[in-house]
Amino acid sequence: MDNVSGTSEESGPETGDDGGGTGTGTSTVEDGLVNAFGDLAALPVEVGERRPTCLRCRRPQKVCLCPFLPQQPLEVSTCLYVVQHPAEESRVLRTVPLLAACLPQGKCNVIVGRRFNEEKHPELAAVCRDSRTLILYPGPKSQNLEELVQYQDVGTVKHNVIIIDGTWSQAKNMFLKNSLFHLPKQVQLNRTLSSQYVIRTQPSNICLSTLECAAVALSILEQNDDIQEVLLRPLKALCSFQLQHGAQIHHSKEHLLKNGMYDKPMPKNKRKIKRMEKLVTDHNICPR
């Protein structure tokens, strides 16, 4: 989950008139630019053909992952609400479509945006105010999910689970700046599971993709470990296919730092340096 940053540089045409020419030279250049852009705008646009996409797994048909999906959607009582950062929509190797393909309609609801409020998102606001709703986000106030459901009978409580989908920095920003997300009970996963999503870089060895978080959470809430195995099957197939066709295994930043393999410039910001030091020294750290 790489952050994307962009810079823009303003540049203007150089009038370059050694004799000190002013308005006339500039006007000529500007007129030329207008005409040039006008000619470009008049050119016919060729619309490239998009590869046919599988309607279930949302993958191109030639690399369809439906053989690795369950034949029938998994029957679960838990309802997932994935609040997705807009940048995730354009990523090719997303895990949320695979998650949705494994679950019945209405059990995996994807809501895209950065800011959420009661006026624009009344349904989500109602879910956040529901006493049965949990938000999966690690932190000092989080309760271990397994401890929460340890003494519950299967099916007695039909939970809603909110999962934030984005890079770790995006997820943190969305959690902190949306007061609605502070209403549900905050939970985290305590299982030691290394991410199978090896074609994207995670901050630490215990950080998981959105699909993996959902798989573990559902297996705990439904008290059925088979759910985790079924949900991870298409993810493993996706990674295997990518690796067979030239993709490289992405080790976590924690792994790279501990093994002297981190080849990027170290940050100058003290807070970022301290956070990277924690990746090396704290075995239980996950970005907050």
Coordinates of N, CA and C in Angstrom, one line a residue, residues 96-276:
V96 N -10.5 -6.1 -1.7 CA -11.9 -5.9 -1.3 C -12.9 -6.6 -2.3
P97 N -12.7 -6.5 -3.7 CA -13.6 -7.2 -4.6 C -13.6 -8.7 -4.3
L98 N -12.5 -9.3 -4.0 CA -12.4 -10.7 -3.7 C -13.2 -11.0 -2.4
L99 N -13.1 -10.2 -1.4 CA -13.8 -10.3 -0.2 C -15.3 -10.3 -0.5
A100 N -15.8 -9.3 -1.2 CA -17.2 -9.1 -1.5 C -17.7 -10.3 -2.3
A101 N -16.9 -10.9 -3.2 CA -17.3 -12.0 -4.0 C -17.5 -13.3 -3.2
C102 N -17.0 -13.4 -2.0 CA -17.1 -14.6 -1.2 C -18.3 -14.5 -0.3
L103 N -18.9 -13.3 -0.1 CA -20.0 -13.1 0.9 C -21.3 -12.8 0.2
P104 N -22.4 -13.1 0.9 CA -23.7 -12.8 0.3 C -23.9 -11.3 0.1
Q105 N -24.8 -11.0 -0.8 CA -25.1 -9.6 -1.1 C -25.6 -8.9 0.2
G106 N -25.1 -7.8 0.5 CA -25.5 -7.0 1.7 C -24.6 -7.3 2.9
K107 N -23.7 -8.3 2.8 CA -22.9 -8.6 3.9 C -21.5 -8.0 3.8
C108 N -21.2 -7.4 2.7 CA -19.9 -6.6 2.5 C -20.3 -5.3 1.8
N109 N -20.5 -4.3 2.6 CA -20.9 -3.0 2.0 C -19.7 -2.0 1.9
V110 N -19.4 -1.6 0.7 CA -18.2 -0.7 0.5 C -18.7 0.7 0.4
I111 N -18.1 1.6 1.2 CA -18.5 3.0 1.2 C -17.2 3.8 0.9
V112 N -17.1 4.6 -0.2 CA -15.9 5.3 -0.6 C -15.9 6.7 -0.1
G113 N -14.8 7.2 0.4 CA -14.7 8.6 0.8 C -13.6 8.8 1.8
R114 N -13.4 10.1 2.2 CA -12.4 10.5 3.2 C -13.1 10.9 4.5
R115 N -14.2 11.7 4.3 CA -14.9 12.3 5.4 C -16.4 11.8 5.4
F116 N -16.9 11.4 6.6 CA -18.2 10.9 6.7 C -19.0 11.6 7.8
N117 N -20.2 11.9 7.5 CA -21.0 12.6 8.6 C -22.5 12.1 8.5
E118 N -23.2 12.5 9.5 CA -24.6 12.0 9.6 C -25.5 12.5 8.4
E119 N -25.2 13.7 8.0 CA -26.0 14.3 6.9 C -25.9 13.6 5.6
K120 N -24.6 13.3 5.2 CA -24.3 12.7 3.9 C -24.4 11.2 4.0
H121 N -24.1 10.6 5.1 CA -24.1 9.2 5.3 C -24.9 8.7 6.4
P122 N -26.3 8.9 6.3 CA -27.1 8.5 7.4 C -27.1 7.0 7.8
E123 N -27.0 6.1 6.8 CA -26.9 4.7 7.0 C -25.7 4.3 7.8
L124 N -24.6 4.9 7.4 CA -23.3 4.6 8.1 C -23.4 5.1 9.5
A125 N -23.9 6.3 9.7 CA -24.1 6.9 11.0 C -24.9 6.0 11.9
A126 N -26.0 5.5 11.4 CA -26.9 4.6 12.1 C -26.1 3.3 12.6
V127 N -25.3 2.8 11.7 CA -24.5 1.6 12.0 C -23.5 2.0 13.1
C128 N -22.9 3.1 13.0 CA -21.9 3.5 14.0 C -22.5 3.7 15.4
R129 N -23.8 4.1 15.4 CA -24.5 4.2 16.7 C -25.1 2.9 17.3
D130 N -25.1 1.9 16.4 CA -25.6 0.6 16.9 C -24.7 0.0 17.9
S131 N -25.2 -0.5 19.0 CA -24.4 -1.1 20.1 C -23.7 -2.4 19.6
R132 N -24.2 -3.0 18.6 CA -23.6 -4.2 18.1 C -22.4 -4.0 17.1
T133 N -22.2 -2.7 16.8 CA -21.1 -2.4 15.8 C -19.7 -2.3 16.5
L134 N -18.8 -2.9 15.8 CA -17.3 -2.9 16.2 C -16.6 -2.2 15.1
I135 N -15.5 -1.5 15.4 CA -14.6 -0.9 14.4 C -13.2 -1.6 14.6
L136 N -12.7 -2.1 13.6 CA -11.4 -2.9 13.6 C -10.3 -1.9 13.4
Y137 N -9.7 -1.4 14.5 CA -8.6 -0.5 14.4 C -7.7 -0.6 15.6
P138 N -6.4 -0.9 15.5 CA -5.5 -1.1 16.6 C -5.2 0.1 17.4
G139 N -5.0 0.0 18.7 CA -4.7 1.2 19.5 C -4.8 0.9 21.0
P140 N -4.4 1.8 21.8 CA -4.4 1.5 23.3 C -5.8 1.3 23.8
K141 N -6.8 1.8 23.1 CA -8.2 1.7 23.6 C -8.9 0.5 23.0
S142 N -8.2 -0.3 22.2 CA -8.8 -1.4 21.5 C -8.8 -2.7 22.4
Q143 N -9.9 -3.4 22.3 CA -10.0 -4.7 23.0 C -9.8 -5.8 22.0
N144 N -9.1 -6.9 22.5 CA -8.9 -8.0 21.6 C -10.2 -8.6 21.3
L145 N -10.4 -8.8 20.0 CA -11.7 -9.4 19.5 C -12.0 -10.7 20.0
E146 N -11.0 -11.6 20.2 CA -11.2 -12.9 20.7 C -11.7 -12.9 22.1
E147 N -11.2 -11.9 22.9 CA -11.7 -11.8 24.3 C -13.1 -11.3 24.4
L148 N -13.5 -10.5 23.4 CA -14.8 -9.9 23.4 C -15.9 -11.0 23.2
V149 N -15.6 -11.9 22.3 CA -16.6 -12.9 21.9 C -16.4 -14.2 22.6
Q150 N -15.4 -14.3 23.5 CA -15.0 -15.6 24.2 C -16.2 -16.3 24.8
Y151 N -17.1 -15.5 25.4 CA -18.2 -16.1 26.2 C -19.5 -15.9 25.5
Q152 N -19.5 -15.5 24.2 CA -20.8 -15.4 23.5 C -21.1 -16.7 22.8
D153 N -22.4 -17.0 22.8 CA -22.9 -18.1 22.0 C -22.9 -17.7 20.5
V154 N -22.7 -18.7 19.6 CA -22.7 -18.4 18.2 C -24.1 -18.0 17.8
G155 N -24.2 -16.8 17.1 CA -25.5 -16.4 16.6 C -26.3 -15.5 17.5
T156 N -25.8 -15.4 18.8 CA -26.6 -14.6 19.7 C -26.6 -13.1 19.4
V157 N -25.4 -12.6 18.9 CA -25.3 -11.2 18.6 C -24.8 -11.1 17.1
K158 N -25.6 -10.4 16.3 CA -25.2 -10.2 14.9 C -24.5 -8.9 14.8
H159 N -23.2 -9.0 14.8 CA -22.3 -7.8 14.8 C -22.2 -7.2 13.5
N160 N -22.0 -5.9 13.5 CA -21.5 -5.1 12.3 C -20.0 -4.8 12.6
V161 N -19.2 -4.9 11.6 CA -17.8 -4.6 11.7 C -17.4 -3.6 10.6
I162 N -16.8 -2.5 11.1 CA -16.3 -1.5 10.2 C -14.8 -1.7 10.0
I163 N -14.4 -1.7 8.8 CA -12.9 -1.9 8.4 C -12.5 -0.7 7.5
I164 N -11.4 0.0 7.9 CA -11.0 1.1 7.0 C -10.0 0.5 6.0
D165 N -10.2 0.8 4.7 CA -9.4 0.3 3.6 C -8.6 1.4 3.0
G166 N -7.3 1.3 3.2 CA -6.4 2.3 2.6 C -5.0 2.0 3.1
T167 N -4.0 2.8 2.8 CA -2.7 2.7 3.3 C -2.8 3.0 4.8
W168 N -1.7 2.6 5.6 CA -1.8 2.8 7.0 C -1.9 4.3 7.4
S169 N -1.2 5.1 6.6 CA -1.3 6.6 6.9 C -2.7 7.1 6.6
Q170 N -3.3 6.6 5.5 CA -4.7 7.0 5.1 C -5.7 6.5 6.1
A171 N -5.5 5.3 6.6 CA -6.5 4.7 7.5 C -6.4 5.5 8.8
K172 N -5.2 5.8 9.3 CA -5.0 6.6 10.5 C -5.7 8.0 10.4
N173 N -5.5 8.6 9.3 CA -6.1 9.9 9.0 C -7.6 9.9 9.0
M174 N -8.1 8.8 8.4 CA -9.6 8.7 8.3 C -10.2 8.4 9.7
F175 N -9.5 7.6 10.5 CA -10.0 7.3 11.8 C -10.0 8.5 12.7
L176 N -8.9 9.2 12.7 CA -8.8 10.4 13.6 C -9.7 11.5 13.2
K177 N -10.0 11.7 11.9 CA -10.8 12.9 11.5 C -12.2 12.6 11.3
N178 N -12.7 11.4 11.6 CA -14.1 11.1 11.5 C -14.7 10.7 12.8
S179 N -15.4 11.6 13.4 CA -15.9 11.4 14.8 C -16.9 10.2 14.9
L180 N -17.5 9.9 13.7 CA -18.4 8.8 13.7 C -17.7 7.5 14.1
F181 N -16.4 7.4 13.7 CA -15.7 6.1 13.9 C -15.2 6.0 15.3
H182 N -15.5 7.0 16.2 CA -15.1 6.9 17.6 C -16.3 6.4 18.4
L183 N -17.5 6.2 17.8 CA -18.7 5.8 18.5 C -18.7 4.3 18.7
P184 N -18.3 3.4 17.8 CA -18.4 2.0 18.0 C -17.3 1.5 19.0
K185 N -17.4 0.3 19.5 CA -16.4 -0.3 20.3 C -15.2 -0.6 19.4
Q186 N -14.0 -0.2 19.8 CA -12.8 -0.4 19.1 C -12.1 -1.7 19.4
V187 N -11.9 -2.5 18.4 CA -11.3 -3.9 18.6 C -10.1 -4.1 17.7
Q188 N -9.2 -5.0 18.1 CA -8.1 -5.4 17.3 C -7.9 -6.9 17.3
L189 N -7.1 -7.4 16.4 CA -6.8 -8.8 16.3 C -5.6 -9.1 17.0
N190 N -5.6 -10.2 17.8 CA -4.5 -10.6 18.6 C -3.8 -11.9 18.1
R191 N -4.3 -12.4 16.9 CA -3.7 -13.6 16.4 C -2.4 -13.2 15.7
T192 N -1.4 -14.1 15.9 CA -0.1 -13.8 15.2 C -0.1 -14.5 13.8
L193 N -0.4 -13.7 12.8 CA -0.6 -14.2 11.4 C 0.2 -13.3 10.5
S194 N 1.2 -13.9 9.8 CA 1.9 -13.1 8.8 C 1.1 -12.9 7.6
S195 N 1.2 -11.7 7.0 CA 0.4 -11.4 5.8 C 0.8 -12.3 4.6
Q196 N -0.2 -12.8 3.9 CA -0.1 -13.6 2.7 C 0.0 -12.7 1.5
Y197 N -0.3 -11.4 1.7 CA -0.4 -10.4 0.6 C 1.0 -9.9 0.3
V198 N 1.9 -10.8 -0.3 CA 3.3 -10.5 -0.4 C 3.7 -9.7 -1.6
I199 N 2.7 -9.2 -2.4 CA 3.0 -8.4 -3.5 C 2.8 -6.9 -3.3
R200 N 2.5 -6.6 -2.0 CA 2.4 -5.2 -1.6 C 3.1 -5.1 -0.3
T201 N 3.8 -4.0 0.0 CA 4.6 -3.8 1.1 C 3.7 -3.4 2.4
Q202 N 4.0 -4.1 3.5 CA 3.3 -3.7 4.7 C 4.3 -3.1 5.7
P203 N 3.9 -2.2 6.6 CA 4.9 -1.6 7.5 C 5.6 -2.6 8.4
S204 N 4.8 -3.6 8.9 CA 5.4 -4.5 9.8 C 4.9 -5.9 9.5
N205 N 5.6 -6.9 10.1 CA 5.2 -8.3 9.8 C 3.8 -8.7 10.3
I206 N 3.3 -8.0 11.2 CA 1.9 -8.4 11.7 C 0.8 -7.5 11.1
C207 N 1.1 -6.7 10.2 CA 0.1 -5.9 9.5 C -0.5 -6.7 8.4
L208 N -1.8 -6.6 8.3 CA -2.6 -7.5 7.3 C -3.3 -6.6 6.3
S209 N -3.6 -7.2 5.2 CA -4.5 -6.6 4.2 C -5.9 -6.5 4.6
T210 N -6.7 -5.7 4.0 CA -8.2 -5.6 4.3 C -8.9 -7.0 4.3
L211 N -8.6 -7.8 3.2 CA -9.2 -9.1 3.1 C -8.8 -10.0 4.3
E212 N -7.5 -9.9 4.6 CA -7.0 -10.8 5.7 C -7.6 -10.4 7.1
C213 N -7.7 -9.1 7.3 CA -8.4 -8.6 8.5 C -9.8 -9.1 8.6
A214 N -10.5 -9.0 7.5 CA -11.9 -9.5 7.5 C -12.0 -11.0 7.7
A215 N -11.1 -11.7 7.1 CA -11.1 -13.2 7.2 C -10.9 -13.6 8.6
V216 N -9.9 -13.0 9.3 CA -9.7 -13.3 10.7 C -10.9 -12.9 11.6
A217 N -11.4 -11.7 11.4 CA -12.5 -11.2 12.2 C -13.7 -12.1 12.1
L218 N -14.0 -12.4 10.8 CA -15.2 -13.2 10.6 C -15.1 -14.6 11.2
S219 N -13.9 -15.2 11.1 CA -13.7 -16.5 11.7 C -13.8 -16.5 13.2
I220 N -13.4 -15.4 13.8 CA -13.6 -15.3 15.3 C -15.0 -15.1 15.6
L221 N -15.7 -14.1 14.9 CA -17.1 -13.8 15.3 C -18.0 -14.9 15.0
E222 N -17.8 -15.6 13.9 CA -18.6 -16.8 13.5 C -18.2 -18.1 14.2
Q223 N -17.0 -18.0 14.9 CA -16.5 -19.2 15.5 C -16.3 -20.3 14.6
N224 N -15.7 -20.0 13.4 CA -15.5 -21.0 12.4 C -14.2 -20.7 11.6
D225 N -13.2 -21.5 11.9 CA -11.9 -21.2 11.3 C -11.8 -21.5 9.8
D226 N -12.8 -22.3 9.3 CA -12.8 -22.6 7.9 C -13.1 -21.3 7.1
I227 N -13.8 -20.4 7.7 CA -14.0 -19.1 7.0 C -12.7 -18.4 6.6
Q228 N -11.8 -18.4 7.5 CA -10.5 -17.8 7.2 C -9.8 -18.5 6.0
E229 N -9.8 -19.8 6.0 CA -9.1 -20.5 5.0 C -9.8 -20.3 3.6
V230 N -11.1 -20.2 3.6 CA -11.8 -20.0 2.3 C -11.6 -18.6 1.8
L231 N -11.6 -17.6 2.7 CA -11.4 -16.2 2.2 C -10.0 -15.9 1.8
L232 N -9.0 -16.6 2.3 CA -7.6 -16.4 2.0 C -7.2 -17.1 0.7
R233 N -8.0 -18.1 0.3 CA -7.7 -18.9 -0.9 C -7.5 -18.0 -2.2
P234 N -8.5 -17.1 -2.5 CA -8.3 -16.3 -3.7 C -7.1 -15.3 -3.6
L235 N -6.8 -14.9 -2.4 CA -5.7 -14.0 -2.2 C -4.4 -14.7 -2.5
K236 N -4.2 -15.9 -2.0 CA -3.0 -16.7 -2.3 C -2.9 -16.9 -3.7
A237 N -4.0 -17.2 -4.4 CA -4.0 -17.5 -5.9 C -3.6 -16.2 -6.6
L238 N -4.1 -15.1 -6.2 CA -3.7 -13.8 -6.8 C -2.2 -13.5 -6.7
C239 N -1.7 -13.7 -5.5 CA -0.2 -13.5 -5.3 C 0.6 -14.5 -6.1
S240 N 0.2 -15.7 -6.1 CA 0.9 -16.8 -6.8 C 1.0 -16.4 -8.3
F241 N -0.1 -16.0 -8.9 CA -0.2 -15.7 -10.3 C 0.8 -14.5 -10.6
Q242 N 0.7 -13.5 -9.7 CA 1.6 -12.3 -10.0 C 3.0 -12.6 -9.9
L243 N 3.4 -13.5 -8.9 CA 4.8 -13.9 -8.7 C 5.3 -14.7 -9.9
Q244 N 4.4 -15.5 -10.5 CA 4.8 -16.3 -11.6 C 5.0 -15.5 -12.9
H245 N 4.4 -14.3 -12.9 CA 4.5 -13.4 -14.1 C 5.3 -12.2 -13.8
G246 N 6.3 -12.3 -13.0 CA 7.3 -11.2 -12.8 C 7.3 -10.4 -11.6
A247 N 6.2 -10.5 -10.8 CA 6.2 -9.7 -9.6 C 7.2 -10.2 -8.6
Q248 N 7.6 -9.3 -7.7 CA 8.6 -9.6 -6.7 C 7.9 -9.6 -5.3
I249 N 8.5 -10.5 -4.5 CA 8.0 -10.5 -3.1 C 8.3 -9.2 -2.4
H250 N 7.4 -8.6 -1.7 CA 7.6 -7.4 -1.0 C 7.7 -7.7 0.5
H251 N 8.9 -7.6 1.0 CA 9.0 -7.8 2.5 C 8.5 -6.5 3.2
S252 N 8.1 -6.7 4.4 CA 7.7 -5.5 5.2 C 8.9 -4.6 5.5
K253 N 8.5 -3.3 5.9 CA 9.6 -2.4 6.3 C 10.3 -2.9 7.5
E254 N 9.6 -3.6 8.4 CA 10.2 -4.1 9.6 C 11.2 -5.2 9.2
H255 N 10.9 -6.1 8.3 CA 11.9 -7.1 7.8 C 13.1 -6.5 7.2
L256 N 12.9 -5.5 6.3 CA 14.0 -4.8 5.6 C 14.9 -4.1 6.6
L257 N 14.4 -3.4 7.6 CA 15.2 -2.7 8.6 C 16.0 -3.7 9.4
K258 N 15.3 -4.7 9.9 CA 16.0 -5.7 10.8 C 17.1 -6.4 10.1
N259 N 17.0 -6.6 8.8 CA 18.0 -7.4 8.1 C 18.9 -6.5 7.2
G260 N 18.9 -5.2 7.5 CA 19.8 -4.3 6.8 C 19.6 -4.2 5.3
M261 N 18.3 -4.4 4.9 CA 18.0 -4.4 3.5 C 17.2 -3.2 3.0
Y262 N 17.0 -2.3 4.0 CA 16.2 -1.1 3.6 C 17.1 -0.1 2.9
D263 N 16.8 0.1 1.6 CA 17.7 0.9 0.7 C 17.2 2.3 0.4
K264 N 16.2 2.7 1.0 CA 15.7 4.1 0.8 C 16.3 5.0 1.8
P265 N 16.4 6.3 1.5 CA 16.9 7.3 2.4 C 16.1 7.3 3.7
M266 N 16.8 7.4 4.8 CA 16.1 7.5 6.1 C 15.4 8.8 6.2
P267 N 14.3 8.9 6.9 CA 13.6 10.1 7.0 C 14.3 11.1 7.9
K268 N 14.1 12.4 7.7 CA 14.7 13.4 8.6 C 13.8 13.8 9.7
N269 N 12.5 13.6 9.5 CA 11.5 13.9 10.6 C 11.7 13.0 11.8
K270 N 11.9 13.6 13.0 CA 12.2 12.8 14.2 C 11.1 11.8 14.5
R271 N 9.8 12.2 14.3 CA 8.7 11.3 14.6 C 8.8 10.1 13.7
K272 N 9.1 10.3 12.4 CA 9.2 9.2 11.5 C 10.3 8.3 11.9
I273 N 11.5 8.9 12.3 CA 12.6 8.1 12.7 C 12.3 7.2 13.9
K274 N 11.6 7.8 14.9 CA 11.2 7.1 16.1 C 10.3 5.9 15.7
R275 N 9.4 6.2 14.8 CA 8.4 5.2 14.4 C 9.1 4.0 13.7
M276 N 10.1 4.3 12.9 CA 10.9 3.2 12.2 C 11.8 2.5 13.2

